[in-house]
Amino acid sequence: MPVYEFECQSCGQVTEELVRMDTKSIKCPKCAAKASKIISLCAFDLKGGGWYADGYASKKN
Ligand SMILES: [Zn+2]
Protein backbone atom coordinates (compact mmCIF):
# COMPACT_ATOMS: atom_id res chain seq x y z
CA MET A 1 0.00 0.00 0.00
CA PRO A 2 1.22 3.50 -0.76
CA VAL A 3 1.85 6.18 1.82
CA TYR A 4 -0.37 9.20 1.62
CA GLU A 5 -0.38 12.47 3.49
CA PHE A 6 -3.48 13.74 5.17
CA GLU A 7 -4.04 17.26 6.38
CA CYS A 8 -6.46 17.90 9.20
CA GLN A 9 -9.15 20.38 8.29
CA SER A 10 -9.40 21.49 11.87
CA CYS A 11 -5.89 21.84 13.32
CA GLY A 12 -3.77 21.54 10.17
CA GLN A 13 -1.86 18.51 11.40
CA VAL A 14 -0.26 16.60 8.53
CA THR A 15 -0.13 12.84 8.99
CA GLU A 16 1.41 10.16 6.83
CA GLU A 17 -0.63 7.00 6.64
CA LEU A 18 -0.46 3.73 4.82
CA VAL A 19 -3.90 3.46 3.37
CA ARG A 20 -5.75 2.05 0.43
CA MET A 21 -5.66 4.10 -2.75
CA ASP A 22 -9.33 4.93 -2.55
CA THR A 23 -9.14 6.27 0.99
CA LYS A 24 -10.08 9.93 0.86
CA SER A 25 -9.82 10.91 4.48
CA ILE A 26 -8.75 9.69 7.89
CA LYS A 27 -9.28 10.77 11.45
CA CYS A 28 -6.74 13.27 12.73
CA PRO A 29 -4.62 11.65 15.46
CA LYS A 30 -4.29 14.97 17.21
CA CYS A 31 -7.83 16.29 17.43
CA ALA A 32 -9.94 13.51 15.86
CA ALA A 33 -11.35 15.81 13.21
CA LYS A 34 -11.46 14.82 9.55
CA ALA A 35 -8.13 14.89 7.73
CA SER A 36 -8.23 14.94 3.94
CA LYS A 37 -5.74 13.35 1.61
CA ILE A 38 -3.25 15.74 0.12
CA ILE A 39 -1.03 15.07 -2.85
CA SER A 40 2.57 15.29 -1.77
CA LEU A 41 6.05 15.60 -3.23
CA CYS A 42 6.28 15.58 -7.03
CA ALA A 43 2.56 16.02 -7.45
CA PHE A 44 2.89 19.49 -6.00
CA ASP A 45 3.97 20.60 -9.45
CA LEU A 46 0.26 20.68 -10.13
CA LYS A 47 -0.17 23.53 -7.65
CA GLY A 48 -2.53 26.08 -9.08
CA GLY A 49 -4.43 23.44 -10.99
CA GLY A 50 -8.00 22.40 -10.49
CA TRP A 51 -7.58 19.88 -7.69
CA TYR A 52 -5.59 22.30 -5.60
CA ALA A 53 -8.10 25.08 -6.02
CA ASP A 54 -10.89 22.69 -5.12
CA GLY A 55 -9.09 21.43 -2.04
CA TYR A 56 -8.32 24.92 -0.89
CA ALA A 57 -11.87 26.10 -1.38
CA SER A 58 -13.28 23.19 0.57
CA LYS A 59 -11.27 24.18 3.62
CA LYS A 60 -13.26 27.35 4.05
CA ASN A 61 -16.29 26.26 5.88
ZN1 LIG B 1 -6.53 17.81 13.82
Coordinates of N, CA and C and ligand atoms in Angstrom, one line a residue:
M1 N 0.8 -1.2 0.0 CA 0.0 0.0 0.0 C 0.9 1.2 0.0
P2 N 0.4 2.3 -0.7 CA 1.2 3.5 -0.8 C 1.0 4.4 0.5
V3 N 2.0 5.2 0.7 CA 1.8 6.2 1.8 C 1.2 7.5 1.3
Y4 N 0.2 7.9 2.0 CA -0.4 9.2 1.6 C -0.3 10.2 2.8
E5 N -0.3 11.5 2.4 CA -0.4 12.5 3.5 C -1.8 13.0 3.6
F6 N -2.2 13.2 4.9 CA -3.5 13.7 5.2 C -3.3 15.0 6.0
E7 N -4.1 16.0 5.6 CA -4.0 17.3 6.4 C -5.4 17.5 7.1
C8 N -5.3 17.7 8.4 CA -6.5 17.9 9.2 C -7.1 19.2 8.8
Q9 N -8.4 19.2 8.7 CA -9.2 20.4 8.3 C -9.4 21.3 9.5
S10 N -9.1 20.7 10.7 CA -9.4 21.5 11.9 C -8.1 22.1 12.4
C11 N -7.1 21.3 12.7 CA -5.9 21.8 13.3 C -4.7 22.0 12.4
G12 N -4.8 21.4 11.2 CA -3.8 21.5 10.2 C -2.7 20.5 10.3
Q13 N -2.8 19.6 11.2 CA -1.9 18.5 11.4 C -1.7 17.7 10.1
V14 N -0.5 17.4 9.7 CA -0.3 16.6 8.5 C 0.2 15.2 9.0
T15 N -0.4 14.2 8.6 CA -0.1 12.8 9.0 C 0.1 12.0 7.8
E16 N 1.2 11.1 7.9 CA 1.4 10.2 6.8 C 0.8 8.8 7.2
E17 N 0.0 8.3 6.3 CA -0.6 7.0 6.6 C -0.5 6.0 5.5
L18 N -0.4 4.8 5.8 CA -0.5 3.7 4.8 C -1.9 3.4 4.7
V19 N -2.5 3.7 3.5 CA -3.9 3.5 3.4 C -4.2 3.0 2.0
R20 N -5.4 2.5 1.8 CA -5.7 2.1 0.4 C -5.8 3.3 -0.5
M21 N -5.6 3.0 -1.8 CA -5.7 4.1 -2.7 C -6.9 4.9 -2.7
D22 N -8.1 4.2 -2.5 CA -9.3 4.9 -2.5 C -9.7 5.6 -1.2
T23 N -8.8 5.6 -0.3 CA -9.1 6.3 1.0 C -9.0 7.8 0.8
K24 N -10.1 8.5 1.1 CA -10.1 9.9 0.9 C -9.8 10.8 2.1
S25 N -10.1 10.2 3.3 CA -9.8 10.9 4.5 C -9.6 10.0 5.6
I26 N -9.0 10.5 6.7 CA -8.8 9.7 7.9 C -9.1 10.6 9.1
K27 N -9.0 10.0 10.2 CA -9.3 10.8 11.4 C -8.0 11.3 11.9
C28 N -7.9 12.6 12.2 CA -6.7 13.3 12.7 C -6.3 12.7 14.1
P29 N -5.1 12.2 14.2 CA -4.6 11.6 15.5 C -4.5 12.7 16.6
K30 N -4.5 13.9 16.2 CA -4.3 15.0 17.2 C -5.6 15.5 17.8
C31 N -6.6 15.7 16.9 CA -7.8 16.3 17.4 C -9.1 15.5 17.0
A32 N -8.8 14.4 16.3 CA -9.9 13.5 15.9 C -10.9 14.1 14.9
A33 N -10.5 15.2 14.3 CA -11.3 15.8 13.2 C -11.0 15.1 11.9
K34 N -11.7 15.5 10.8 CA -11.5 14.8 9.6 C -10.2 15.4 8.9
A35 N -9.3 14.5 8.4 CA -8.1 14.9 7.7 C -8.2 14.4 6.3
S36 N -8.1 15.3 5.3 CA -8.2 14.9 3.9 C -6.9 14.6 3.3
K37 N -6.9 13.7 2.3 CA -5.7 13.3 1.6 C -5.2 14.5 0.8
I38 N -3.9 14.7 0.9 CA -3.3 15.7 0.1 C -2.2 15.1 -0.8
I39 N -2.0 15.6 -1.9 CA -1.0 15.1 -2.9 C 0.3 15.7 -2.5
S40 N 1.3 14.8 -2.3 CA 2.6 15.3 -1.8 C 3.7 15.2 -2.8
L41 N 4.8 15.7 -2.5 CA 6.1 15.6 -3.2 C 5.9 16.0 -4.7
C42 N 6.2 15.2 -5.6 CA 6.3 15.6 -7.0 C 4.9 16.1 -7.5
A43 N 3.9 15.6 -7.0 CA 2.6 16.0 -7.4 C 2.3 17.5 -7.2
F44 N 3.1 18.1 -6.3 CA 2.9 19.5 -6.0 C 3.2 20.4 -7.2
D45 N 3.8 19.8 -8.2 CA 4.0 20.6 -9.4 C 2.6 21.0 -10.0
L46 N 1.6 20.4 -9.6 CA 0.3 20.7 -10.1 C -0.4 21.9 -9.4
K47 N 0.3 22.4 -8.4 CA -0.2 23.5 -7.7 C -0.7 24.6 -8.6
G48 N -1.9 25.1 -8.2 CA -2.5 26.1 -9.1 C -3.5 25.5 -10.0
G49 N -3.5 24.1 -10.1 CA -4.4 23.4 -11.0 C -5.8 23.3 -10.3
G50 N -6.6 22.5 -11.0 CA -8.0 22.4 -10.5 C -8.1 21.7 -9.1
W51 N -7.4 20.6 -9.0 CA -7.6 19.9 -7.7 C -7.1 20.7 -6.5
Y52 N -6.1 21.5 -6.7 CA -5.6 22.3 -5.6 C -6.6 23.4 -5.2
A53 N -7.1 24.0 -6.2 CA -8.1 25.1 -6.0 C -9.3 24.5 -5.3
D54 N -9.7 23.3 -5.7 CA -10.9 22.7 -5.1 C -10.6 22.4 -3.7
G55 N -9.4 21.8 -3.4 CA -9.1 21.4 -2.0 C -9.0 22.6 -1.1
Y56 N -8.5 23.7 -1.7 CA -8.3 24.9 -0.9 C -9.7 25.5 -0.6
A57 N -10.5 25.5 -1.6 CA -11.9 26.1 -1.4 C -12.7 25.3 -0.3
S58 N -12.5 24.0 -0.3 CA -13.3 23.2 0.6 C -12.9 23.3 2.0
K59 N -11.7 24.0 2.2 CA -11.3 24.2 3.6 C -12.1 25.3 4.3
K60 N -12.5 26.3 3.5 CA -13.3 27.4 4.0 C -14.6 26.8 4.3
N61 N -15.0 26.8 5.5 CA -16.3 26.3 5.9 C -16.6 26.5 7.3
Ligands
ZN1 ZN -6.5 17.8 13.8

